[in-house]
PDB file of C-alpha atoms and ligand atoms in Angstrom:
ATOM      1  CA  MET Y   1     103.482  90.336  94.825  1.00 82.00           C
ATOM      2  CA  ALA Y   2     104.698  92.819  92.218  1.00 94.00           C
ATOM      3  CA  PHE Y   3     101.284  93.644  90.767  1.00 98.00           C
ATOM      4  CA  ASN Y   4      99.719  94.509  94.113  1.00 98.00           C
ATOM      5  CA  GLY Y   5      98.556  98.050  94.717  1.00 98.00           C
ATOM      6  CA  ALA Y   6      96.634 100.889  93.120  1.00 98.00           C
ATOM      7  CA  TRP Y   7      97.473 101.880  89.556  1.00 98.00           C
ATOM      8  CA  LYS Y   8      96.310 104.997  87.713  1.00 98.00           C
ATOM      9  CA  ILE Y   9      96.292 105.336  83.954  1.00 98.00           C
ATOM     10  CA  ASP Y  10      99.103 107.588  82.766  1.00 98.00           C
ATOM     11  CA  ARG Y  11      99.020 107.254  78.971  1.00 98.00           C
ATOM     12  CA  ASN Y  12      97.910 105.100  76.073  1.00 98.00           C
ATOM     13  CA  GLU Y  13      99.606 103.919  72.916  1.00 98.00           C
ATOM     14  CA  ASN Y  14      97.471 103.194  69.821  1.00 98.00           C
ATOM     15  CA  TYR Y  15      94.390 102.770  72.034  1.00 98.00           C
ATOM     16  CA  GLU Y  16      91.994 104.576  69.714  1.00 97.00           C
ATOM     17  CA  LYS Y  17      93.004 102.355  66.778  1.00 98.00           C
ATOM     18  CA  PHE Y  18      92.544  99.328  69.004  1.00 98.00           C
ATOM     19  CA  MET Y  19      89.074 100.481  70.068  1.00 98.00           C
ATOM     20  CA  GLU Y  20      88.216 101.132  66.414  1.00 98.00           C
ATOM     21  CA  ALA Y  21      89.234  97.546  65.559  1.00 98.00           C
ATOM     22  CA  MET Y  22      86.983  96.429  68.407  1.00 98.00           C
ATOM     23  CA  GLY Y  23      84.085  98.190  66.698  1.00 98.00           C
ATOM     24  CA  ILE Y  24      83.733 101.024  69.215  1.00 97.00           C
ATOM     25  CA  GLY Y  25      82.144 104.148  67.714  1.00 96.00           C
ATOM     26  CA  MET Y  26      83.942 107.486  67.532  1.00 96.00           C
ATOM     27  CA  MET Y  27      82.232 109.211  70.460  1.00 96.00           C
ATOM     28  CA  LYS Y  28      82.827 106.251  72.775  1.00 95.00           C
ATOM     29  CA  ARG Y  29      86.446 106.041  71.598  1.00 97.00           C
ATOM     30  CA  LYS Y  30      86.991 109.683  72.573  1.00 96.00           C
ATOM     31  CA  LEU Y  31      85.502 109.053  76.005  1.00 96.00           C
ATOM     32  CA  GLY Y  32      87.336 105.727  76.349  1.00 96.00           C
ATOM     33  CA  ALA Y  33      90.703 107.342  75.668  1.00 97.00           C
ATOM     34  CA  HIS Y  34      90.140 109.561  78.734  1.00 97.00           C
ATOM     35  CA  ASP Y  35      88.456 107.079  81.056  1.00 98.00           C
ATOM     36  CA  ASN Y  36      90.632 107.909  84.111  1.00 98.00           C
ATOM     37  CA  LEU Y  37      90.996 104.192  84.711  1.00 98.00           C
ATOM     38  CA  LYS Y  38      92.305 103.160  88.096  1.00 98.00           C
ATOM     39  CA  ILE Y  39      92.820  99.520  88.977  1.00 98.00           C
ATOM     40  CA  THR Y  40      93.678  98.076  92.344  1.00 98.00           C
ATOM     41  CA  ILE Y  41      95.232  94.627  92.262  1.00 98.00           C
ATOM     42  CA  GLN Y  42      95.461  92.223  95.157  1.00 98.00           C
ATOM     43  CA  GLN Y  43      97.159  88.887  94.483  1.00 98.00           C
ATOM     44  CA  ASN Y  44      96.959  86.067  96.976  1.00 97.00           C
ATOM     45  CA  GLY Y  45      98.765  83.037  95.555  1.00 96.00           C
ATOM     46  CA  ASP Y  46      96.973  82.124  92.328  1.00 97.00           C
ATOM     47  CA  LYS Y  47      93.917  84.245  93.173  1.00 98.00           C
ATOM     48  CA  PHE Y  48      93.487  87.843  92.086  1.00 98.00           C
ATOM     49  CA  ASN Y  49      91.060  90.525  93.179  1.00 98.00           C
ATOM     50  CA  ILE Y  50      90.819  93.518  90.833  1.00 98.00           C
ATOM     51  CA  LYS Y  51      88.933  96.706  91.614  1.00 98.00           C
ATOM     52  CA  GLU Y  52      88.313  98.724  88.473  1.00 98.00           C
ATOM     53  CA  HIS Y  53      87.271 102.392  88.743  1.00 98.00           C
ATOM     54  CA  SER Y  54      86.730 104.629  85.735  1.00 98.00           C
ATOM     55  CA  ASN Y  55      84.496 107.400  84.450  1.00 97.00           C
ATOM     56  CA  PHE Y  56      82.163 104.624  83.280  1.00 96.00           C
ATOM     57  CA  ARG Y  57      81.846 102.264  86.243  1.00 98.00           C
ATOM     58  CA  ASN Y  58      83.208 100.812  89.443  1.00 98.00           C
ATOM     59  CA  ILE Y  59      83.431  97.016  89.439  1.00 98.00           C
ATOM     60  CA  GLU Y  60      85.236  94.239  91.244  1.00 98.00           C
ATOM     61  CA  ILE Y  61      86.562  91.114  89.523  1.00 98.00           C
ATOM     62  CA  GLU Y  62      87.869  87.912  91.050  1.00 98.00           C
ATOM     63  CA  PHE Y  63      89.765  85.299  89.091  1.00 98.00           C
ATOM     64  CA  THR Y  64      92.085  82.362  89.613  1.00 98.00           C
ATOM     65  CA  LEU Y  65      95.068  81.814  87.336  1.00 98.00           C
ATOM     66  CA  GLY Y  66      94.218  79.294  84.619  1.00 98.00           C
ATOM     67  CA  VAL Y  67      90.494  79.372  85.336  1.00 98.00           C
ATOM     68  CA  SER Y  68      88.160  80.876  82.745  1.00 98.00           C
ATOM     69  CA  PHE Y  69      85.882  83.727  83.835  1.00 98.00           C
ATOM     70  CA  ASP Y  70      83.450  86.142  82.205  1.00 98.00           C
ATOM     71  CA  TYR Y  71      84.212  89.839  81.880  1.00 98.00           C
ATOM     72  CA  SER Y  72      82.158  92.599  80.276  1.00 97.00           C
ATOM     73  CA  LEU Y  73      83.765  95.651  78.737  1.00 96.00           C
ATOM     74  CA  ALA Y  74      82.305  99.042  79.638  1.00 93.00           C
ATOM     75  CA  ASP Y  75      80.261  99.063  76.396  1.00 91.00           C
ATOM     76  CA  GLY Y  76      78.690  95.714  77.275  1.00 94.00           C
ATOM     77  CA  THR Y  77      80.845  93.529  75.009  1.00 96.00           C
ATOM     78  CA  GLU Y  78      81.178  90.187  76.780  1.00 98.00           C
ATOM     79  CA  LEU Y  79      84.438  88.263  76.950  1.00 98.00           C
ATOM     80  CA  SER Y  80      85.400  84.928  78.400  1.00 98.00           C
ATOM     81  CA  GLY Y  81      88.934  83.780  79.116  1.00 98.00           C
ATOM     82  CA  ALA Y  82      91.675  83.203  81.645  1.00 98.00           C
ATOM     83  CA  TRP Y  83      94.875  84.793  82.872  1.00 98.00           C
ATOM     84  CA  THR Y  84      98.004  82.701  83.338  1.00 98.00           C
ATOM     85  CA  LEU Y  85     101.402  83.667  84.701  1.00 97.00           C
ATOM     86  CA  GLU Y  86     104.351  83.293  82.310  1.00 97.00           C
ATOM     87  CA  GLY Y  87     107.453  84.227  84.257  1.00 96.00           C
ATOM     88  CA  ASN Y  88     106.662  87.642  85.674  1.00 96.00           C
ATOM     89  CA  LYS Y  89     104.034  88.439  83.044  1.00 97.00           C
ATOM     90  CA  LEU Y  90     100.285  87.867  83.209  1.00 98.00           C
ATOM     91  CA  VAL Y  91      99.029  86.585  79.866  1.00 98.00           C
ATOM     92  CA  ALA Y  92      95.422  86.166  78.832  1.00 98.00           C
ATOM     93  CA  THR Y  93      93.402  84.972  75.898  1.00 98.00           C
ATOM     94  CA  PHE Y  94      89.817  86.200  75.893  1.00 98.00           C
ATOM     95  CA  THR Y  95      87.145  85.292  73.366  1.00 98.00           C
ATOM     96  CA  ARG Y  96      84.373  87.700  72.477  1.00 98.00           C
ATOM     97  CA  LYS Y  97      81.011  86.088  73.014  1.00 98.00           C
ATOM     98  CA  ASP Y  98      79.337  88.055  70.213  1.00 98.00           C
ATOM     99  CA  ASN Y  99      81.669  87.100  67.343  1.00 98.00           C
ATOM    100  CA  GLY Y 100      84.082  84.433  68.637  1.00 98.00           C
ATOM    101  CA  LYS Y 101      87.137  86.592  67.907  1.00 98.00           C
ATOM    102  CA  VAL Y 102      90.136  86.565  70.223  1.00 98.00           C
ATOM    103  CA  LEU Y 103      91.515  89.425  72.316  1.00 98.00           C
ATOM    104  CA  LYS Y 104      94.948  88.779  73.791  1.00 98.00           C
ATOM    105  CA  ALA Y 105      96.138  90.729  76.806  1.00 98.00           C
ATOM    106  CA  THR Y 106      99.257  90.917  78.946  1.00 98.00           C
ATOM    107  CA  ARG Y 107     100.040  92.683  82.189  1.00 98.00           C
ATOM    108  CA  GLU Y 108     103.611  93.299  83.293  1.00 98.00           C
ATOM    109  CA  ILE Y 109     105.666  95.568  85.494  1.00 98.00           C
ATOM    110  CA  VAL Y 110     108.197  97.561  83.481  1.00 98.00           C
ATOM    111  CA  GLY Y 111     110.338  99.799  85.646  1.00 97.00           C
ATOM    112  CA  ASP Y 112     107.911 101.550  87.969  1.00 97.00           C
ATOM    113  CA  GLU Y 113     104.943 101.148  85.616  1.00 98.00           C
ATOM    114  CA  LEU Y 114     102.236  98.581  85.039  1.00 98.00           C
ATOM    115  CA  VAL Y 115     101.876  97.989  81.306  1.00 98.00           C
ATOM    116  CA  GLN Y 116      98.782  96.347  79.858  1.00 98.00           C
ATOM    117  CA  THR Y 117      98.986  95.253  76.229  1.00 98.00           C
ATOM    118  CA  TYR Y 118      95.940  94.338  74.173  1.00 98.00           C
ATOM    119  CA  VAL Y 119      95.896  92.752  70.708  1.00 98.00           C
ATOM    120  CA  TYR Y 120      92.753  92.342  68.644  1.00 98.00           C
ATOM    121  CA  GLU Y 121      92.628  91.533  64.931  1.00 98.00           C
ATOM    122  CA  GLY Y 122      96.339  92.353  64.598  1.00 98.00           C
ATOM    123  CA  VAL Y 123      95.994  95.794  66.247  1.00 98.00           C
ATOM    124  CA  GLU Y 124      98.147  96.215  69.343  1.00 98.00           C
ATOM    125  CA  SER Y 125      97.674  98.831  72.024  1.00 98.00           C
ATOM    126  CA  LYS Y 126      99.373  99.533  75.329  1.00 98.00           C
ATOM    127  CA  ARG Y 127      98.065 101.263  78.434  1.00 98.00           C
ATOM    128  CA  PHE Y 128     100.627 102.517  80.959  1.00 98.00           C
ATOM    129  CA  PHE Y 129      99.786 102.917  84.645  1.00 98.00           C
ATOM    130  CA  LYS Y 130     101.658 104.548  87.489  1.00 98.00           C
ATOM    131  CA  ARG Y 131     101.261 103.795  91.168  1.00 98.00           C
ATOM    132  CA  GLY Y 132      98.862 106.076  92.906  1.00 90.00           C
TER     133      GLY Y 132
HETATM  134  C1  MYR E 201      87.417  98.656  73.754  1.00 80.23           C
HETATM  135  C2  MYR E 201      88.124  98.755  75.053  1.00 80.23           C
HETATM  136  C3  MYR E 201      88.692  97.441  75.319  1.00 80.23           C
HETATM  137  C4  MYR E 201      89.561  97.399  76.492  1.00 80.23           C
HETATM  138  C5  MYR E 201      90.199  96.042  76.500  1.00 80.23           C
HETATM  139  C6  MYR E 201      90.134  95.460  77.813  1.00 80.23           C
HETATM  140  C7  MYR E 201      90.680  94.084  77.814  1.00 80.23           C
HETATM  141  C8  MYR E 201      90.503  93.596  79.164  1.00 80.23           C
HETATM  142  C9  MYR E 201      91.131  92.322  79.380  1.00 80.23           C
HETATM  143  C10 MYR E 201      90.370  91.585  80.409  1.00 80.23           C
HETATM  144  C11 MYR E 201      90.482  92.150  81.802  1.00 80.23           C
HETATM  145  C12 MYR E 201      89.858  91.196  82.775  1.00 80.23           C
HETATM  146  C13 MYR E 201      89.708  91.748  84.114  1.00 80.23           C
HETATM  147  C14 MYR E 201      90.995  92.173  84.717  1.00 80.23           C
HETATM  148  O1  MYR E 201      91.859  91.327  84.938  1.00 80.23           O
HETATM  149  O2  MYR E 201      91.146  93.347  85.003  1.00 80.23           O
END
């Protein structure tokens, strides 16, 4: 499974603007841009186990493709949504529980990198991860 393994954040694109659109304050945006995020992905058929390690927290998430689950951002913002597989790309639509607005996300392997794309209120950001 192409996503499997440990991935360390390498760089961000437009992430601070994205966090600003999400309503994250300046100090948290500065910390968030340097969160040292590491994710470990284990796919088994349509089931995924994700271990998320960052400066803020260490959590484990389990989800099944097409099945809605709850996920809280590090600042406590609660989302609900589901990942699906479109070709080789994971695609998700999450809804914020506090305001009903939609956050779209994708996860794909591009070359030797894992690229996560987030879109919220028309603001797109990418986070690039390398194996490690
Ligand atoms: C303000 C910072 C927002 C960061 C956006 C994170 C969006 C996360 C998408 C949902 C991830 C679900 C769990 C997972 O599959 O790892």
